[in-house]
Coordinates of C-alpha atoms and ligand atoms in Angstrom, one line a residue:
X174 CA 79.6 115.2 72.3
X175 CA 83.0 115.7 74.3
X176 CA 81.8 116.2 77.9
X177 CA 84.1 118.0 80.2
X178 CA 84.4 115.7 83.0
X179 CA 82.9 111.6 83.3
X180 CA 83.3 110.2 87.0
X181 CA 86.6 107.7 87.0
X182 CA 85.1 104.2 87.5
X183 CA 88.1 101.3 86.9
X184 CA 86.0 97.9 87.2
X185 CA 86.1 96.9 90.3
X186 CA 83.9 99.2 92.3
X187 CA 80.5 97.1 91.8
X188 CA 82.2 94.5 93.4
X189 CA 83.6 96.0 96.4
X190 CA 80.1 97.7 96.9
X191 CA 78.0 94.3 97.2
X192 CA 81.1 93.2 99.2
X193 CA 80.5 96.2 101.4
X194 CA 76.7 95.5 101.5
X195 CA 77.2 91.7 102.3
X196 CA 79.5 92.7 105.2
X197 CA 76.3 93.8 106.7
X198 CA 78.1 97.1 107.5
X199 CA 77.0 100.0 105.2
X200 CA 77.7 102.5 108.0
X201 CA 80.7 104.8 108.3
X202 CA 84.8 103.1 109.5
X203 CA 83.7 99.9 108.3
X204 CA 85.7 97.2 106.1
X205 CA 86.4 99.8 102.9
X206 CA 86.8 102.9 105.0
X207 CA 90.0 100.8 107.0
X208 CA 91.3 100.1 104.0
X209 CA 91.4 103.5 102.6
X210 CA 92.5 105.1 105.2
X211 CA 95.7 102.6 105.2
X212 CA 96.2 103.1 101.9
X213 CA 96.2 106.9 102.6
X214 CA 98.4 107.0 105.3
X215 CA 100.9 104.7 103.5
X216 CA 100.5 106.8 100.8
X217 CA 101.0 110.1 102.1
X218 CA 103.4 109.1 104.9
X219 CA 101.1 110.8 107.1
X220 CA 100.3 110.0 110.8
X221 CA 96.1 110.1 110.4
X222 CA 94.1 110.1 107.5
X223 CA 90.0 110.0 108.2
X224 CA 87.6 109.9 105.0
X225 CA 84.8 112.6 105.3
X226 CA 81.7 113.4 103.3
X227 CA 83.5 115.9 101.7
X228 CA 86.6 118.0 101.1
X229 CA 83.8 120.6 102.4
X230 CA 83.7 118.5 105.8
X231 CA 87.5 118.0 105.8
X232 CA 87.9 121.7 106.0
X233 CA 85.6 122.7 108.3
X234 CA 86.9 119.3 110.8
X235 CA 90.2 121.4 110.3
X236 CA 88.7 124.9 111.2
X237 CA 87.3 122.9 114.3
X238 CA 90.6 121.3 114.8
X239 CA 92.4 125.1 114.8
X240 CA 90.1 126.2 117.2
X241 CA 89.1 129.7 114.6
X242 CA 86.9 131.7 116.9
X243 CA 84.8 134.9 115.6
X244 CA 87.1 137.6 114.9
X245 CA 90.2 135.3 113.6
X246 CA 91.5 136.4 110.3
X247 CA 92.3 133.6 107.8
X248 CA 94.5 134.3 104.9
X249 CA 93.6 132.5 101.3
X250 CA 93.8 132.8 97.5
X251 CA 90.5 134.9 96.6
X252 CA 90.8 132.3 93.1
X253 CA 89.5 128.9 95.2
X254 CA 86.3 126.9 95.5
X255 CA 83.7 128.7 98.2
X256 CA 84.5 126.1 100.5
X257 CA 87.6 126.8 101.2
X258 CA 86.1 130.1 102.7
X259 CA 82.8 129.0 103.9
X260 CA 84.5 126.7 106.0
X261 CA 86.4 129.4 108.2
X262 CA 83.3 131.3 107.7
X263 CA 81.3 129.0 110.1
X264 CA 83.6 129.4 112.7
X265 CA 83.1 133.7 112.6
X266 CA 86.2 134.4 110.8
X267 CA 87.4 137.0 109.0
X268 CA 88.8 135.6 105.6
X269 CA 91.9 138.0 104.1
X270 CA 92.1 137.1 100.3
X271 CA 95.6 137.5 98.8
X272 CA 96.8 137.7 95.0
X273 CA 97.7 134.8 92.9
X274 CA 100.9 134.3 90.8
X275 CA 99.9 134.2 87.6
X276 CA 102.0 131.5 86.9
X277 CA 100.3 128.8 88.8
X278 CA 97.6 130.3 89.5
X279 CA 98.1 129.7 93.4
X280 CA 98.3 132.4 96.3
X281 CA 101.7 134.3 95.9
X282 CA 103.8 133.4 98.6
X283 CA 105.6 136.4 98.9
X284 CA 102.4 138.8 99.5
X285 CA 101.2 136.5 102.5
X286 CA 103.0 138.4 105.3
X287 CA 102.1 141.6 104.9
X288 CA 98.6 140.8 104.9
X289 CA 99.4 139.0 108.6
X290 CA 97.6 140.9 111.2
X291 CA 97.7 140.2 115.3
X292 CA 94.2 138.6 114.5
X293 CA 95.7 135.9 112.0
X294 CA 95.1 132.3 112.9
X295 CA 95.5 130.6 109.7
X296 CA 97.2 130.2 106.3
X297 CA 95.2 128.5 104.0
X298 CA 97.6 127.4 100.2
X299 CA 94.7 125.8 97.7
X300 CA 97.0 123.2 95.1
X301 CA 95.2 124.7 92.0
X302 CA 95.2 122.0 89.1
X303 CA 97.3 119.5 91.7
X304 CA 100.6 122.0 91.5
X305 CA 101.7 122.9 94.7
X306 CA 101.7 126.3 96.4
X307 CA 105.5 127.4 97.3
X308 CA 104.7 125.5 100.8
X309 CA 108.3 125.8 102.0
X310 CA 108.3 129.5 102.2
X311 CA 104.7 129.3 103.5
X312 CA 105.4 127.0 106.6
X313 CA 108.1 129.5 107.4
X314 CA 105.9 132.5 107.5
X315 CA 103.5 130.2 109.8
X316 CA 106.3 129.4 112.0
X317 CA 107.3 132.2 112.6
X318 CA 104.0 134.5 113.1
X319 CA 102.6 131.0 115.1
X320 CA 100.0 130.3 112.6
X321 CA 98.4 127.0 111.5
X322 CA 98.5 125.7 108.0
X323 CA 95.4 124.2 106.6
X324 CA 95.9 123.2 103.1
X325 CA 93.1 122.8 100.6
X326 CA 94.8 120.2 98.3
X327 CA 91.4 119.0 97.1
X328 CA 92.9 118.7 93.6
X329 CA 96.1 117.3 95.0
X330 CA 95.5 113.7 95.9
X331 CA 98.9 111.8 94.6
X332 CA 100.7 115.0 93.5
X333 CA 103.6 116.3 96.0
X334 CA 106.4 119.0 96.5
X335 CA 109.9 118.5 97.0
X336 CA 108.3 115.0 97.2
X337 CA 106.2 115.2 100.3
X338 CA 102.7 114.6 99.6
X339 CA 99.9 117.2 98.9
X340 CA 98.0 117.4 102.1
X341 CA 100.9 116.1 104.3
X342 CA 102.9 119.4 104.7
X343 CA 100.5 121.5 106.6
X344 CA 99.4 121.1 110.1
X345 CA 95.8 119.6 108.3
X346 CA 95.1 118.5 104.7
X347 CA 91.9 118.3 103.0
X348 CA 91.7 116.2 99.9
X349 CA 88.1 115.9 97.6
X350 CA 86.8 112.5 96.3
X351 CA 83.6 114.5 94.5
X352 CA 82.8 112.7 90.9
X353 CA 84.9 115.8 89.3
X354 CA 88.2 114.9 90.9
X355 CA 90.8 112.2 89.7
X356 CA 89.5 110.2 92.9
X357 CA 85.8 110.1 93.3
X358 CA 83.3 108.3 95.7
X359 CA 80.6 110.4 94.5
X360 CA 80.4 112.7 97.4
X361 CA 83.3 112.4 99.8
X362 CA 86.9 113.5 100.8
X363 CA 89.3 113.1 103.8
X364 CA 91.2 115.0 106.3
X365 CA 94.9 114.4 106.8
X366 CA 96.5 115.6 110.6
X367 CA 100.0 115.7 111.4
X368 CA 99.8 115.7 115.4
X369 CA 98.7 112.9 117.6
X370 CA 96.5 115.1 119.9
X371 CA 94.7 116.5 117.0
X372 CA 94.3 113.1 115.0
X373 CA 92.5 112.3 118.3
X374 CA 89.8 115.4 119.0
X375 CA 89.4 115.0 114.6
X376 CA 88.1 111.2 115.2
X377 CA 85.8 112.6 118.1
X378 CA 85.2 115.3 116.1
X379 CA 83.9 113.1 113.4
X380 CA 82.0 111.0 115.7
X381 CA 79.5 113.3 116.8
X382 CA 81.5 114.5 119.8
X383 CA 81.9 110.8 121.1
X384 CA 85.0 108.6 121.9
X385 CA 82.8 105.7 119.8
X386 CA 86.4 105.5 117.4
X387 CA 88.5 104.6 121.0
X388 CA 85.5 101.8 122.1
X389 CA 85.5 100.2 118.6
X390 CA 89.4 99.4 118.9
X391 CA 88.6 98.3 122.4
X392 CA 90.7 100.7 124.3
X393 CA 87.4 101.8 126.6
X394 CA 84.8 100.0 127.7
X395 CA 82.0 102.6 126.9
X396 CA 81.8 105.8 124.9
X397 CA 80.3 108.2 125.9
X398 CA 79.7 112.3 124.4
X399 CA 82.9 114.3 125.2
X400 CA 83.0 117.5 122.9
X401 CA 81.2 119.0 120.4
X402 CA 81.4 117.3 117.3
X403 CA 79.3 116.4 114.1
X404 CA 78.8 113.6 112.0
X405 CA 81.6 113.0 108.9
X406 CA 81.9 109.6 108.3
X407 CA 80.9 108.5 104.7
X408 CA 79.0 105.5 104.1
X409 CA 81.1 102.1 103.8
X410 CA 79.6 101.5 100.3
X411 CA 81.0 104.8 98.9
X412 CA 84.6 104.1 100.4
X413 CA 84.2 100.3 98.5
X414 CA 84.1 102.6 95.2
X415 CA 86.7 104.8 96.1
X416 CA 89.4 101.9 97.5
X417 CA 89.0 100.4 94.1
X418 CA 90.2 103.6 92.1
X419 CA 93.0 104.2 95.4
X420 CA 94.0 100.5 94.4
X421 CA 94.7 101.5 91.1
X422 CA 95.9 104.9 91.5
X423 CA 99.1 104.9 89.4
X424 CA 97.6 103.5 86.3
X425 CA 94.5 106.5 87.0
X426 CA 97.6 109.1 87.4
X427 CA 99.7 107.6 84.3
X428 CA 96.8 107.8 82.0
X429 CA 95.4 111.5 83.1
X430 CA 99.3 112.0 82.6
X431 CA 99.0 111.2 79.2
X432 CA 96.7 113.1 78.3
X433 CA 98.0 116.1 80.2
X434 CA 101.0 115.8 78.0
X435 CA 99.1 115.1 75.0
X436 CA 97.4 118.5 75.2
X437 CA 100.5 120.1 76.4
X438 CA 102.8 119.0 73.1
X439 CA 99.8 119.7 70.9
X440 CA 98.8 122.8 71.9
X441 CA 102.8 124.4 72.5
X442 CA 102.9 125.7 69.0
X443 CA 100.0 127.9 69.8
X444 CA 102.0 129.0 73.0
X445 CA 105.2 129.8 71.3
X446 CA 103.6 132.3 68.7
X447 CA 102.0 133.9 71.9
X448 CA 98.3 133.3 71.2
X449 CA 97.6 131.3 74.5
X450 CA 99.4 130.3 77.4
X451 CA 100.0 127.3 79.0
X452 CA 99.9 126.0 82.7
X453 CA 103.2 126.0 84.5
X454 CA 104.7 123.5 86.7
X455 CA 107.3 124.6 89.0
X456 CA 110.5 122.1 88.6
X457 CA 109.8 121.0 92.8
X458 CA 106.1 120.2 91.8
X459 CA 104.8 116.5 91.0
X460 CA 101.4 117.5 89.3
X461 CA 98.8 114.5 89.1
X462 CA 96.9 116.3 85.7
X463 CA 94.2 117.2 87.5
X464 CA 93.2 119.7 85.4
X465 CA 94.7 121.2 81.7
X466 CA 93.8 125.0 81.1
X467 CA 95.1 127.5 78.8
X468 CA 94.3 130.8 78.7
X469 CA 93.2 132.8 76.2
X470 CA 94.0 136.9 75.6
X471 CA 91.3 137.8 77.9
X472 CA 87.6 137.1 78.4
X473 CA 85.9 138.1 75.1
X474 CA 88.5 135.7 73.7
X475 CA 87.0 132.8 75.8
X476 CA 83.5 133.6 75.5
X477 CA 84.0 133.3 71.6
X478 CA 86.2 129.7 71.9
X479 CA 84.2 128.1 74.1
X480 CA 80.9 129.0 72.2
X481 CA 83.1 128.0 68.9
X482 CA 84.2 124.3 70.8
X483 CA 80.7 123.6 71.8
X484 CA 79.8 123.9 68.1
X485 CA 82.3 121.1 67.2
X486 CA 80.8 119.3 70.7
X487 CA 83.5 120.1 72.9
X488 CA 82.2 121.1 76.4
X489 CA 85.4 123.6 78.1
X490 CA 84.5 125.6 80.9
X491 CA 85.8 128.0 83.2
X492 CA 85.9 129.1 87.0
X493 CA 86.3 130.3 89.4
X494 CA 84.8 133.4 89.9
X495 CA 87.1 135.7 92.2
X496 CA 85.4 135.3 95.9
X497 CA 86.5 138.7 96.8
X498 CA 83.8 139.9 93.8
X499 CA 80.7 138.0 95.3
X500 CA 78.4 138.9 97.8
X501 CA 79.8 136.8 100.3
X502 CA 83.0 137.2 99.9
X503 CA 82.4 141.1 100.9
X504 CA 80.6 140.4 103.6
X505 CA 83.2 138.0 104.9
X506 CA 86.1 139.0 103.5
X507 CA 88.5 141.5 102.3
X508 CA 91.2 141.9 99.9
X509 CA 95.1 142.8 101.6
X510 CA 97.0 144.7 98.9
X511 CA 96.0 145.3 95.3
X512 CA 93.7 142.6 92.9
X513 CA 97.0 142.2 90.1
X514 CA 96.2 139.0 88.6
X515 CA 93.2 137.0 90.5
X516 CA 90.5 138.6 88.8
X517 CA 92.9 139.5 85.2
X518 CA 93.9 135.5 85.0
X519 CA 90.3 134.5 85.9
X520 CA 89.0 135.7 83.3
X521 CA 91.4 134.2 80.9
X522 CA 91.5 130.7 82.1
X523 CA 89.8 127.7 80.3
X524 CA 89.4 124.1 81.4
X525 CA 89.5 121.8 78.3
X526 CA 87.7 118.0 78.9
X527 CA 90.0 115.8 81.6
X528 CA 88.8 112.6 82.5
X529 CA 90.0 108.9 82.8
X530 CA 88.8 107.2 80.0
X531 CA 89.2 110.2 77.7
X532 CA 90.7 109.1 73.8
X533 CA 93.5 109.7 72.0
X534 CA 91.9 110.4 69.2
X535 CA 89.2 113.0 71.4
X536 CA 92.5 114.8 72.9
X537 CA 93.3 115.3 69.1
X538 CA 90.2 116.4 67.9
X539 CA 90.2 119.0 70.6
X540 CA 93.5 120.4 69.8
X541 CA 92.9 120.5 66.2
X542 CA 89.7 122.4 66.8
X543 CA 91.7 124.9 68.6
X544 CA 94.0 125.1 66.3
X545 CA 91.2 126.2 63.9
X546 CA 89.8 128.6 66.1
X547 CA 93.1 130.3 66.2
X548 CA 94.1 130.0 62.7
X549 CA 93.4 133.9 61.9
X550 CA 94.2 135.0 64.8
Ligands
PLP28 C1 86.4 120.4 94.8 C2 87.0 121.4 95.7 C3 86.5 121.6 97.0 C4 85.3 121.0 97.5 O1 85.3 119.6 97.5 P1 83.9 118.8 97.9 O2 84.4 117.4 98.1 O3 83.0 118.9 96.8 O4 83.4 119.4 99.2 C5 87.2 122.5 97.8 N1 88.3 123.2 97.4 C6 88.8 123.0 96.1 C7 90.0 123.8 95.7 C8 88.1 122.2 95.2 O5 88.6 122.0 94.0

């Protein structure tokens, strides 16, 4: 069996755990934490990176960080992970779903400002597969209607635009280290902040309300509870298994490359007689492979290949559904303008296995399977 996704472990994670462990400091911003945050903010030339328990927590840090109040309208692709919603959600917004481009699969820039209201607060672009929204012309329309920019680039750790960083551009990123992204520390993510003042109120934030980050370095001489907060430091021993894989990011990256390409050439021919299509990378985008899809003719199409694949033990699947079409997205929600392509390309999208580790030979088993599958087609 094929599975669709195996958590990236590169060797040296055991080790940095019982280092961790024999530090005698399990608990959050210890030895491992440091040194991914470092990492990250070398990385991602960015002024404060924090790790959190999740991308989840990293988004709702950044909802806190906005200051989204009940009544605030928050725009964002209706084609996203519920937490990019639930997050704003929390705080008593409003969230205004806008169509996709259905070449990327990411919010269409140019549909954004009509769907601005006086009650707009925030601009949320989601970097589907790790290819960059059009964040240029997005941090333009915030600029100009004063509106924050969160972006959900939990799928764009290590991919950028115009060679900036996912995550950097906005006024907040949010990155995932869950076991299904090219990252992982089981459960976990981080939050990246642009401004000085806000990298501050995030690490009280993070620390239950408390200036405890400001006593550690030494620069008080008690802390003490000054806003609200929560608690969104991960445990040291999960950032010792995610500073391994940050340590070896590029070789991670290159081979998830490969096999991004290896699909890519394989399936083309397929492509060029119009019997699928293939994902699209914007010549300004620096994808990281997060993710290969194709998509079939519509969704009777993909029921039948990924029943057919599963036969030849090949686990694909699909997501998301629309949020605007669940029960909490209408409760929370509504749609600005007309639904052209987020529910259409939904339903035609399918993920095929992408994992580190994944073979050569696997890749080509998968593309000759669906090669079979469209044979008489
Ligand atoms: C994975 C994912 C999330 C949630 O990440 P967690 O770390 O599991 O909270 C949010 N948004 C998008 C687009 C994702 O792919």
């Amino acid at each position: 069996m094929i599975p669709f996704n195996v958590p990236p472990f590169i060797g040296s994670e055991l080790d940095y755990i019982r280092k961790s462990i024999q530090n005698h400091k399990i608990c959050g911003d210890g030895e491992y934490s440091k040194k991914c945050h470092i990492l990250l903010e070398e990385k991602t030339n960015c002024q404060k990176v924090l790790l959190t328990t999740s991308c989840t927590h990293a988004l709702e840090l950044a909802a806190l960080l906005a200051d989204i109040k009940p009544g605030d309208e928050v725009i964002m692709p209706s084609y996203t992970f519920v937490s990019t919603a639930d997050a704003f959600v929390l705080r008593g917004a409003t969230i205004v779903f806008v169509d996709i481009r259905p070449d990327t699969m990411n919010i269409d820039e140019k549909l954004i400002e009509q769907a601005i209201t006086p009650k707009t607060k925030a601009i949320v672009p989601v970097h589907y597969a790790g290819v960059a929204c059009e964040m240029d012309t997005i941090c333009d329309i915030a600029h100009r209607h004063n509106l924050v920019v969160v972006e959900d680039a939990a799928q764009g750790v290590m991919a950028s635009y115009k060679g900036r960083q996912l995550g950097s551009i906005g006024d907040y990123g949010c990155y995932s280290f869950h076991e299904t992204k090219n990252y992982s520390m089981g459960e976990g993510g981080a939050i990246l902040i642009k401004s000085p003042q806000s990298a501050d109120r995030a690490e009280i934030i993070r620390e239950k309300g408390t200036n405890r980050s400001r006593f550690l370095r030494g620069q008080i001489d008690k802390y003490t509870w000054v806003d609200l907060g929560s608690s969104y430091l991960p445990s040291d021993m999960n950032a010792a298994y995610l500073y391994a894989q940050l340590e070896k990011a590029d070789k991670i990256n290159n081979a998830r490359l490969k096999i991004w390409n290896q699909y890519n050439d394989g399936l083309s021919d397929l492509a060029e007689k119009s019997l699928i299509d293939l994902p699209y990378i914007p010549e300004e985008c620096t994808h990281n492979a997060h993710m290969y899809y194709i998509k079939c003719k519509d969704i009777d199409e993909r029921t039948k290949l990924i029943s057919f694949l599963k036969e030849k033990d090949i686990l694909t699947v699909f997501h998301y559904i629309p949020l605007h079409s669940s029960p909490a997205g209408k409760k929370f929600g509504r749609f600005s303008g007309e639904d052209r392509y987020t529910t259409k390309e939904s339903e035609r999208l399918l993920r095929l296995p992408m994992y580190y580790g994944l073979k050569t030979e696997e890749v080509d088993y998968i593309i000759e399977q669906i090669h079979t599958f469209y044979k008489d087609r």
